Coordinates of C-alpha atoms in Angstrom, one line a residue:
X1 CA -1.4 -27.5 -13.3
X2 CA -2.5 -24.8 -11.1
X3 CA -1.0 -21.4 -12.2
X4 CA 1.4 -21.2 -8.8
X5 CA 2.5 -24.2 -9.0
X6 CA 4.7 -23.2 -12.0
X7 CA 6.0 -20.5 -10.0
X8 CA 9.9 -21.2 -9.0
X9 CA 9.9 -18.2 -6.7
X10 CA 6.5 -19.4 -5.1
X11 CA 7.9 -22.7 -4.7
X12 CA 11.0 -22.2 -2.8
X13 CA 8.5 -19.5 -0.6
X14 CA 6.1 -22.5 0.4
X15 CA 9.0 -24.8 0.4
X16 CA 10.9 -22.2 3.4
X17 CA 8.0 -21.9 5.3
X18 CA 6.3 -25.3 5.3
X19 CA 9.3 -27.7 4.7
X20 CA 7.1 -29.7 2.5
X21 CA 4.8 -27.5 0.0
X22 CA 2.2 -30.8 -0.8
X23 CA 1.5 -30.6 3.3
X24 CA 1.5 -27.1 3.8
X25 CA -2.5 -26.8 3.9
X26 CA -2.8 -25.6 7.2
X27 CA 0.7 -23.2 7.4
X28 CA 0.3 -21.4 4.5
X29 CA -3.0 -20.3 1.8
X30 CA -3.3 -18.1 -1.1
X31 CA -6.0 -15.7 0.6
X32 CA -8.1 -12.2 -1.4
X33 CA -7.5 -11.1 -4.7
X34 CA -5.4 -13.3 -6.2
X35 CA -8.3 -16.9 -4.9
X36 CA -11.0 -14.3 -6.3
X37 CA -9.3 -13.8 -9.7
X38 CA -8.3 -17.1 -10.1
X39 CA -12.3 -18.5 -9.7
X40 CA -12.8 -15.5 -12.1
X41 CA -10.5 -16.8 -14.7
X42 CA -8.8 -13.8 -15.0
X43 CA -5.0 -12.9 -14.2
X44 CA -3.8 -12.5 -11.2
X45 CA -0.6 -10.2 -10.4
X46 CA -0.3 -9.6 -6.3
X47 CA -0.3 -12.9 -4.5
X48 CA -1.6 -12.9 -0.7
X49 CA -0.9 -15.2 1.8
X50 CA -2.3 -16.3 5.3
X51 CA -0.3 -18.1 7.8
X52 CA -0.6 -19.3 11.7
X53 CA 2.7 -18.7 12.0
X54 CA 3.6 -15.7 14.0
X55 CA 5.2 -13.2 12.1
X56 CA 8.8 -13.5 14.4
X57 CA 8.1 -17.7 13.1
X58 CA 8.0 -16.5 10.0
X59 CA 11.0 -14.3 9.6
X60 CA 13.1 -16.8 11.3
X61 CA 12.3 -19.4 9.2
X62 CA 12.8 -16.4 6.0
X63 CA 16.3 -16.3 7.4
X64 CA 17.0 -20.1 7.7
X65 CA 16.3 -20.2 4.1
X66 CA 18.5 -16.5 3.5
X67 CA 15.5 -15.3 2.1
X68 CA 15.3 -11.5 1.7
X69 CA 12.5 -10.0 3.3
X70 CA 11.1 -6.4 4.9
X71 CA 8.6 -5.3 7.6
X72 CA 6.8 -1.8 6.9
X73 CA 3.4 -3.7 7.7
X74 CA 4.8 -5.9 11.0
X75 CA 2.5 -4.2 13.4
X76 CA -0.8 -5.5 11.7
X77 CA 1.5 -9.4 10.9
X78 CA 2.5 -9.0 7.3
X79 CA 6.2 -9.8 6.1
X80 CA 6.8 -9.4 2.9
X81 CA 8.9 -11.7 1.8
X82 CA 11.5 -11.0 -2.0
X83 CA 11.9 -13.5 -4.3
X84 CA 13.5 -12.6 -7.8
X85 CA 11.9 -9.3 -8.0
X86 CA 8.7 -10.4 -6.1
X87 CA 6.7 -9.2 -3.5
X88 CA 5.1 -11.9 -1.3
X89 CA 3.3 -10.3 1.3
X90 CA 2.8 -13.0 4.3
X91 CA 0.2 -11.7 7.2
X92 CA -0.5 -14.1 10.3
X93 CA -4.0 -15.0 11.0
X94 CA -5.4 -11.9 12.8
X95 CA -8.8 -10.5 14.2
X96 CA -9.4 -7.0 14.9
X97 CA -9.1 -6.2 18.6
X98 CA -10.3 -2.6 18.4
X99 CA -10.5 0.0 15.7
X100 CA -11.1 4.1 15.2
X101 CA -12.3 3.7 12.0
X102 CA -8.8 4.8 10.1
X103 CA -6.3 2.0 12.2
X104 CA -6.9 -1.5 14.1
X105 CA -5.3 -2.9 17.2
X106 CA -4.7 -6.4 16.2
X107 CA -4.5 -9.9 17.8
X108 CA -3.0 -13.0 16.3
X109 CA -4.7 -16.2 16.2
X110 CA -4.2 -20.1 14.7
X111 CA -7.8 -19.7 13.5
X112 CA -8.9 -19.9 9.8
X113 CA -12.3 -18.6 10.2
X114 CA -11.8 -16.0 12.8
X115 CA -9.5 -14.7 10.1
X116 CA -12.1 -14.5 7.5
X117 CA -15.0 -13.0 9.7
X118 CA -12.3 -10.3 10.1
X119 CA -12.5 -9.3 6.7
X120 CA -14.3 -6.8 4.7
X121 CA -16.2 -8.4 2.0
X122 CA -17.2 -12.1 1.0
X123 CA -15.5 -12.3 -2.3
X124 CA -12.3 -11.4 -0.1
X125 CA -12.2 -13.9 2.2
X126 CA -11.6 -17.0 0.5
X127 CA -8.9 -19.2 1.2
X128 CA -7.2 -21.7 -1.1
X129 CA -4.0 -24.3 -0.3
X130 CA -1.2 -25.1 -3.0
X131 CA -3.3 -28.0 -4.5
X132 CA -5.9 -25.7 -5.2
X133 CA -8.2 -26.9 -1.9
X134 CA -11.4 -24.0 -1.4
X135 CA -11.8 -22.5 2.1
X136 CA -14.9 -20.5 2.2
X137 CA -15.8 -19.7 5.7
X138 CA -18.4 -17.1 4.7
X139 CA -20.1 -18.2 1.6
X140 CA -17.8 -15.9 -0.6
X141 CA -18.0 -18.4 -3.5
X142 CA -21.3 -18.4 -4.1
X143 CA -21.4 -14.0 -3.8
X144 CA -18.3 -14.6 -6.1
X145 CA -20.4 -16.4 -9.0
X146 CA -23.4 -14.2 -8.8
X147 CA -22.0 -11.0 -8.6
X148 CA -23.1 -10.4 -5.0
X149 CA -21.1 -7.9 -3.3
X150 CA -21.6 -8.4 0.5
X151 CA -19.8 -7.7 3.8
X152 CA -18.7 -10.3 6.0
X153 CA -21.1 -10.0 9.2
X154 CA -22.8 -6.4 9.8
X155 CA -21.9 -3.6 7.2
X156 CA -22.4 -1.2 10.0
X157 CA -19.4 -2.9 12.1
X158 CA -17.2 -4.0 9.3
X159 CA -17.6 0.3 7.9
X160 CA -16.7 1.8 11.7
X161 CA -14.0 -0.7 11.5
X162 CA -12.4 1.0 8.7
X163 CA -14.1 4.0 6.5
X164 CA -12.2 3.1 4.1
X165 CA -14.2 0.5 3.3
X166 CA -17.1 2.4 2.0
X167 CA -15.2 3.8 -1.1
X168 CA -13.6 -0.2 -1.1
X169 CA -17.6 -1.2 -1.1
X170 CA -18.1 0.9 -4.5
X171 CA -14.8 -0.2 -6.3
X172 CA -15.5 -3.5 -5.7
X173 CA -18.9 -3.2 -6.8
X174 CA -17.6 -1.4 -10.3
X175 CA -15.2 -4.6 -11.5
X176 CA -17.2 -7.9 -9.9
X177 CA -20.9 -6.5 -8.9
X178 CA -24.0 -7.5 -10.9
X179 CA -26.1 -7.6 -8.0
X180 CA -27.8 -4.6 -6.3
X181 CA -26.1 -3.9 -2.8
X182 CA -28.5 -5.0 -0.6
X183 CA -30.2 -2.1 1.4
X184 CA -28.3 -2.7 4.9
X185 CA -25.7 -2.4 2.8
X186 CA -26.3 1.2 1.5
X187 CA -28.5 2.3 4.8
X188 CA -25.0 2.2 6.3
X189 CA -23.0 3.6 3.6
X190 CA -25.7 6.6 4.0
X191 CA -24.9 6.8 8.0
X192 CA -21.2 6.6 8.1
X193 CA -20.5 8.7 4.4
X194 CA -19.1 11.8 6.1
X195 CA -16.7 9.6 8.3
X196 CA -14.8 9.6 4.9
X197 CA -13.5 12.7 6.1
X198 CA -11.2 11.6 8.5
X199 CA -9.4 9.6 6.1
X200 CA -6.1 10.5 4.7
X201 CA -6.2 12.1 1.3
X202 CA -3.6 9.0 0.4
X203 CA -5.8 6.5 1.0
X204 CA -8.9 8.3 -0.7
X205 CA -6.4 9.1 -3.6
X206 CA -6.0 5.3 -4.4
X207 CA -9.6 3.8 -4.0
X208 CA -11.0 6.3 -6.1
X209 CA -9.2 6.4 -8.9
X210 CA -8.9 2.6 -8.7
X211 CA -12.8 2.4 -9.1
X212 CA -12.1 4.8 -12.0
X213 CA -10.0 2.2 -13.8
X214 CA -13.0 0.0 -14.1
X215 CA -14.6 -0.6 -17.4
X216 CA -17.7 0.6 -16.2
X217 CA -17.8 2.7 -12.9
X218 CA -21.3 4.7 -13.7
X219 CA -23.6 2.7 -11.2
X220 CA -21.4 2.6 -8.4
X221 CA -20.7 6.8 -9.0
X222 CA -24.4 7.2 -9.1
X223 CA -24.6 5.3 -5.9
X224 CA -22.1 7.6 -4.2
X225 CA -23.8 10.3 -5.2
X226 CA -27.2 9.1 -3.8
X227 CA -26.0 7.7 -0.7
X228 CA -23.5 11.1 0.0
X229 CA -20.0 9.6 -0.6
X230 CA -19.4 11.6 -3.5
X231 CA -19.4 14.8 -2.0
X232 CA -17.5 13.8 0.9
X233 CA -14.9 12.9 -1.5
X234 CA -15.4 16.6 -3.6
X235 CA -18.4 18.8 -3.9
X236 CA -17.0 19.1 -7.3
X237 CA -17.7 16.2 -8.3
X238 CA -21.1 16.0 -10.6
X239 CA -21.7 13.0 -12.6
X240 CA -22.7 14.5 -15.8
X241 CA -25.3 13.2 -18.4
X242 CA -22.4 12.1 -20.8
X243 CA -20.6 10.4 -18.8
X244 CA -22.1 7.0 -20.0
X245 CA -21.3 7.9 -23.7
X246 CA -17.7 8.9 -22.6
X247 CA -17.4 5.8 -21.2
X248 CA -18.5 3.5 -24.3
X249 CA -16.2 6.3 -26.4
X250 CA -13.1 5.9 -24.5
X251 CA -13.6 1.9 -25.0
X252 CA -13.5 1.9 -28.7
X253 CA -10.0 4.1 -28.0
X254 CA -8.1 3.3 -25.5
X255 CA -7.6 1.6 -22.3
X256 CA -9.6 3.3 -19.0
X257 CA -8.0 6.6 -18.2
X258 CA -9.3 7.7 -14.4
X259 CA -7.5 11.1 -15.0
X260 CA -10.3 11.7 -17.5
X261 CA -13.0 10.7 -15.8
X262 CA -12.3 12.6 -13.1
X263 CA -11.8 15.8 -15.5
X264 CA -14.9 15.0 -16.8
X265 CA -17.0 14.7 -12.9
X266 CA -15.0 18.5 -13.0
X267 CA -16.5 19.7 -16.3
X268 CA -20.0 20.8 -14.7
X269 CA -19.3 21.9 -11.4
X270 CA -19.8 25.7 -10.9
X271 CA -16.5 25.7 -8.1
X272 CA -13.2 27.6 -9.2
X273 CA -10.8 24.5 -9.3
X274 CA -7.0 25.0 -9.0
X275 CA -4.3 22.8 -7.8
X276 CA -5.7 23.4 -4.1
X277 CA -9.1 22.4 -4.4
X278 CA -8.0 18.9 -6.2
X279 CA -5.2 18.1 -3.9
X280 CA -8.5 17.0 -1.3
X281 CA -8.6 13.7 -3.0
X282 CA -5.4 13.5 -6.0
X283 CA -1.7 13.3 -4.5
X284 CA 0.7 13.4 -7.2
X285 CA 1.4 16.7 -8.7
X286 CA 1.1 14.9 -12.1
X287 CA -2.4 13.5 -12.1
X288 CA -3.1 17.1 -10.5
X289 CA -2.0 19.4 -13.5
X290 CA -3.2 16.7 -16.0
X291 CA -7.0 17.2 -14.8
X292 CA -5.7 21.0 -15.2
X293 CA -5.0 20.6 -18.2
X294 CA -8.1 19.0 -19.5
X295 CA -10.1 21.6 -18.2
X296 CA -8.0 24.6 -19.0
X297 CA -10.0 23.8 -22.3
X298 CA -13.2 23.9 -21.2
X299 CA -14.2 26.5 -23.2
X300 CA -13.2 24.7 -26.5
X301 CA -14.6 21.9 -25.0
X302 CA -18.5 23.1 -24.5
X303 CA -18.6 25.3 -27.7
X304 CA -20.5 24.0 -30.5
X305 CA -17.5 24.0 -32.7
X306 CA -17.1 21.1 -35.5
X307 CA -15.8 17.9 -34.7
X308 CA -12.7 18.8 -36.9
X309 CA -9.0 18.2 -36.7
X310 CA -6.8 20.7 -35.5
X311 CA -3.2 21.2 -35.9
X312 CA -3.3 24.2 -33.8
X313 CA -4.9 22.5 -30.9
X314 CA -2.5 19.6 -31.5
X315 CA 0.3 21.7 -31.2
X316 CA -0.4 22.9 -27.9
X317 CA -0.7 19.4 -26.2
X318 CA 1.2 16.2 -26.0
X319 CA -0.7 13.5 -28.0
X320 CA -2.2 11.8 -25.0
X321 CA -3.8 14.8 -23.4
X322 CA -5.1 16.0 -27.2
X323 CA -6.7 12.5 -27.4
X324 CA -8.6 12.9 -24.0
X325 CA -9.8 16.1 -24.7
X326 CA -11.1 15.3 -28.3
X327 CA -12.8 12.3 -26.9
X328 CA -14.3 14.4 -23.8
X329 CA -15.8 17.0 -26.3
X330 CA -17.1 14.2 -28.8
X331 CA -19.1 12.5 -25.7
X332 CA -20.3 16.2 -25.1
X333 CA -21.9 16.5 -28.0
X334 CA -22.1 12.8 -29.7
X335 CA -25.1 12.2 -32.2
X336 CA -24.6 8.7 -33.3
X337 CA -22.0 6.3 -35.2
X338 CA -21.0 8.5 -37.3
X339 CA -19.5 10.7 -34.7
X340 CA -17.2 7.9 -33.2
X341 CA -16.0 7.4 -37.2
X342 CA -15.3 11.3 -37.5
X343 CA -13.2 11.0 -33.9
X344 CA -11.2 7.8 -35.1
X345 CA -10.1 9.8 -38.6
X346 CA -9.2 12.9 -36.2
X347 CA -7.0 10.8 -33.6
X348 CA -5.4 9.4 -36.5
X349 CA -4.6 12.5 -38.6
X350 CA -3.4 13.6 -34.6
X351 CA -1.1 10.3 -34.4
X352 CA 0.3 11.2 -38.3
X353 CA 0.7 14.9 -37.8
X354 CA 2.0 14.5 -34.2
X355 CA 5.9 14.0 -35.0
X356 CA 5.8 16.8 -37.2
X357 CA 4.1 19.2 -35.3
X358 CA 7.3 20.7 -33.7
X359 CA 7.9 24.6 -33.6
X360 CA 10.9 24.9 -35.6
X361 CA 13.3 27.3 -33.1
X362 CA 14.0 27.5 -30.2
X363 CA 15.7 30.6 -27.8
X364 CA 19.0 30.1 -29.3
X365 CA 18.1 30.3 -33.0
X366 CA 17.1 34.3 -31.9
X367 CA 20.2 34.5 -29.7
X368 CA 22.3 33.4 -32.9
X369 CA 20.5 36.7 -34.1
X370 CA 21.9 38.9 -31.7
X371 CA 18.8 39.2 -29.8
X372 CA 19.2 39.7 -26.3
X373 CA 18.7 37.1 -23.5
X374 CA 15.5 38.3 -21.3
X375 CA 12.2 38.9 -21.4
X376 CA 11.5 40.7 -24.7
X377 CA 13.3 37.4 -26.3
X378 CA 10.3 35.2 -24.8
X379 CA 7.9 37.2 -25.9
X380 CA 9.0 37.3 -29.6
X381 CA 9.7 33.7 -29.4
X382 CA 5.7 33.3 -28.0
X383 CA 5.0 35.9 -30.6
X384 CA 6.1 34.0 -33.1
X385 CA 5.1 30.1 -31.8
X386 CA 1.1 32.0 -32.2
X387 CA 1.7 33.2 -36.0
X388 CA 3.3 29.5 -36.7
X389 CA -0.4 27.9 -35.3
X390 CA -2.3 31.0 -37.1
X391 CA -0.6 29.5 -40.2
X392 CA -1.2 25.7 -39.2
X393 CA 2.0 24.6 -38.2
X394 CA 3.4 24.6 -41.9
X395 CA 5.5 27.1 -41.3
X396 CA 9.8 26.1 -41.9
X397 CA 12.5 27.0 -39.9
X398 CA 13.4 29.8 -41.6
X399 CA 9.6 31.2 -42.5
X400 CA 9.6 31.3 -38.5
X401 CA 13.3 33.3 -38.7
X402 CA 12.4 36.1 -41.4
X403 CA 9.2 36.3 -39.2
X404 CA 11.2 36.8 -36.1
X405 CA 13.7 39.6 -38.6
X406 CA 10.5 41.2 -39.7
X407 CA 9.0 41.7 -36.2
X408 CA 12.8 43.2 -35.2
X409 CA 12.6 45.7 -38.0
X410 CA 8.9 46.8 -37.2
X411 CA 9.5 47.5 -33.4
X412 CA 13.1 49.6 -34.5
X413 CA 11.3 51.7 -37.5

């Protein structure tokens, strides 16, 4: 049985829209991501689906069937249609009328292949029915199985169609290319690269750091950088010569963090960075003062200290961001196996050690002292949090409290 076909929620969709979902071939097809990742093998999460209907057809026969539903993307066809906590996103047959390169006038048709010619890459346009039926319009399979990333038509027209597409070429290229691009291909990446500007930072924030999720980005950042996209993106960005060994670290770790790859394309560059200069291509103020925070310890990072465990360094970071940074500074300077056994033992001691690495008071443990509320209280209380790391975190409650009665009696005698 085909993995939809078990679907309930799927089901009753297909059932609403086609009245019968064994002859709904022609009214309704999976279309994208989720055809590509099924030929793949591999999961597929965000189902797509292409329709003649019109998208006023389509929401009428939503409503016959009390189906809830919403319309943020109605101008360019898509309903999205809800279905026991799931998103079906339903977009009538379409082909780009006209286009500035950011947004396209759109007009609807009953054609399947029109519909695919309008779309950006091969691999994306493929079509499949509820019995599992192939459409392929544009030869998509075949790019699909060799790795062949490709644009539907002429690069040059499917890139001033959208810009967008350029950074979509490269992320595309990370997860499913083995292929080169083909040098039309990357002729007009070259000519249209600093279009990328006009694009809204929102839309930049979520290719790139999508490309970053992929298990191995390095060929298509080197490609950016070559062909000019990279800098249009950040002139801060530098891929640097360990970023290959930071990849194949971070796999024996964890899962792909983009946040540190992007910390690490930061490391070299010679610009001051602050929350300004990243807000050109990261949105959320989270990802922003995490990159920040990575490379607030650059200087520890560069140094040739030992690869050694820290308790004081731990103590200054939530476990996560400690983990990033160690593995960051052991790509720096990684000699061989060794080195990734030495940075295993150290994020373990960091997983042990973590719970326990908590500064023992707090502001109200010196107010229960009498100490006034104000500034000279947070300064004693950093005063004392730095002689607690000098003495590796050991320190107990009340070691930290005869400390804080002993700096008292200092600054009064």
């Amino acid at each position: 049985m085909l993995p939809w076909q078990v679907s309930p929620s799927l089901l009753v969709l297909f059932n609403a829209l086609t009245g019968e979902v064994e002859k709904s071939s022609n009214l309704l097809r999976f279309v994208g991501g989720c055809v590509r990742d099924y030929l793949l093998k591999k999961p597929w999460y965000d189902v797509d689906l292409a329709t003649p209907l019109s998208p006023e057809e389509v929401i009428t026969r939503l409503q016959k069937e009390k189906i809830p539903y919403i319309t943020p993307g109605i101008s360019h066809g898509t309903v999205t249609a809800i279905i026991e906590g799931h998103a079906y996103q339903i977009t009538t047959l379409r082909c780009d009328v006209r286009s500035d390169g950011r947004r396209a006038i759109v007009s609807f048709t009953e054609d399947w292949r029109q519909d695919a010619y309008r779309r950006d890459f091969t691999i994306n346009a493929l079509f499949m029915d509820w019995t599992g039926t192939l459409y392929d319009f544009v030869d998509g399979e075949e790019d699909l199985s060799q790795g062949r990333i490709r644009f539907v038509g002429n690069p040059e027209e499917r890139i001033q169609e959208d810009f967008l597409r350029i950074l979509r070429l490269f992320r595309m290229f990370s997860f499913y290319g083995r292929e080169p691009l083909e040098k039309e291909t990357l002729d007009a990446v070259r000519k249209y690269a600093p279009q990328i500007k006009k694009l809204s930072t929102e839309r930049i924030h979520a290719e790139f750091l999508r490309l970053l999720e992929s298990p191995s980005p390095l060929s298509s950042l080197t490609l950016m950088s070559t062909c000019g996209v990279l800098k249009e993106i950040s002139e801060s960005l530098v891929i640097p010569s360990f970023f290959e060994t930071l990849l194949k670290l971070e796999a024996q770790i964890q899962e792909p963090n983009p946040l540190l790859r992007v910390a690490a394309l930061l490391l070299q560059t010679s610009k001051n960075l602050n929350f300004q200069a990243l807000k050109s291509f990261l949105i959320r103020k989270n990802e922003i003062h995490y990159v920040l925070s990575i490379l607030s310890y650059k200087k520890f990072l560069i140094s040739q200290d030992p690869l050694i465990f820290s308790k004081k360094l731990l103590s200054l970071m939530k476990l996560p961001l400690y983990r990033d940074v160690m593995i960051l500074k052991t790509a720096l300077f990684f000699q061989d196996k060794s080195t990734l056994f030495i940075l295993k033992k150290i994020l373990q001691k960091a997983e042990d050690e973590n719970e326990r690495l908590v500064f023992p008071i707090k502001g109200k443990d010196l107010l229960s002292l009498g100490i006034k509320s104000g500034p000279d209280l947070g300064k004693l209380l950093k005063k004392t949090q730095e002689f607690w790391m000098e003495n590796e975190c050991s320190l107990t409650k009340e070691e930290c409290i005869a400390y804080v009665l002993k700096e008292i009696c200092e600054k009064e005698h």
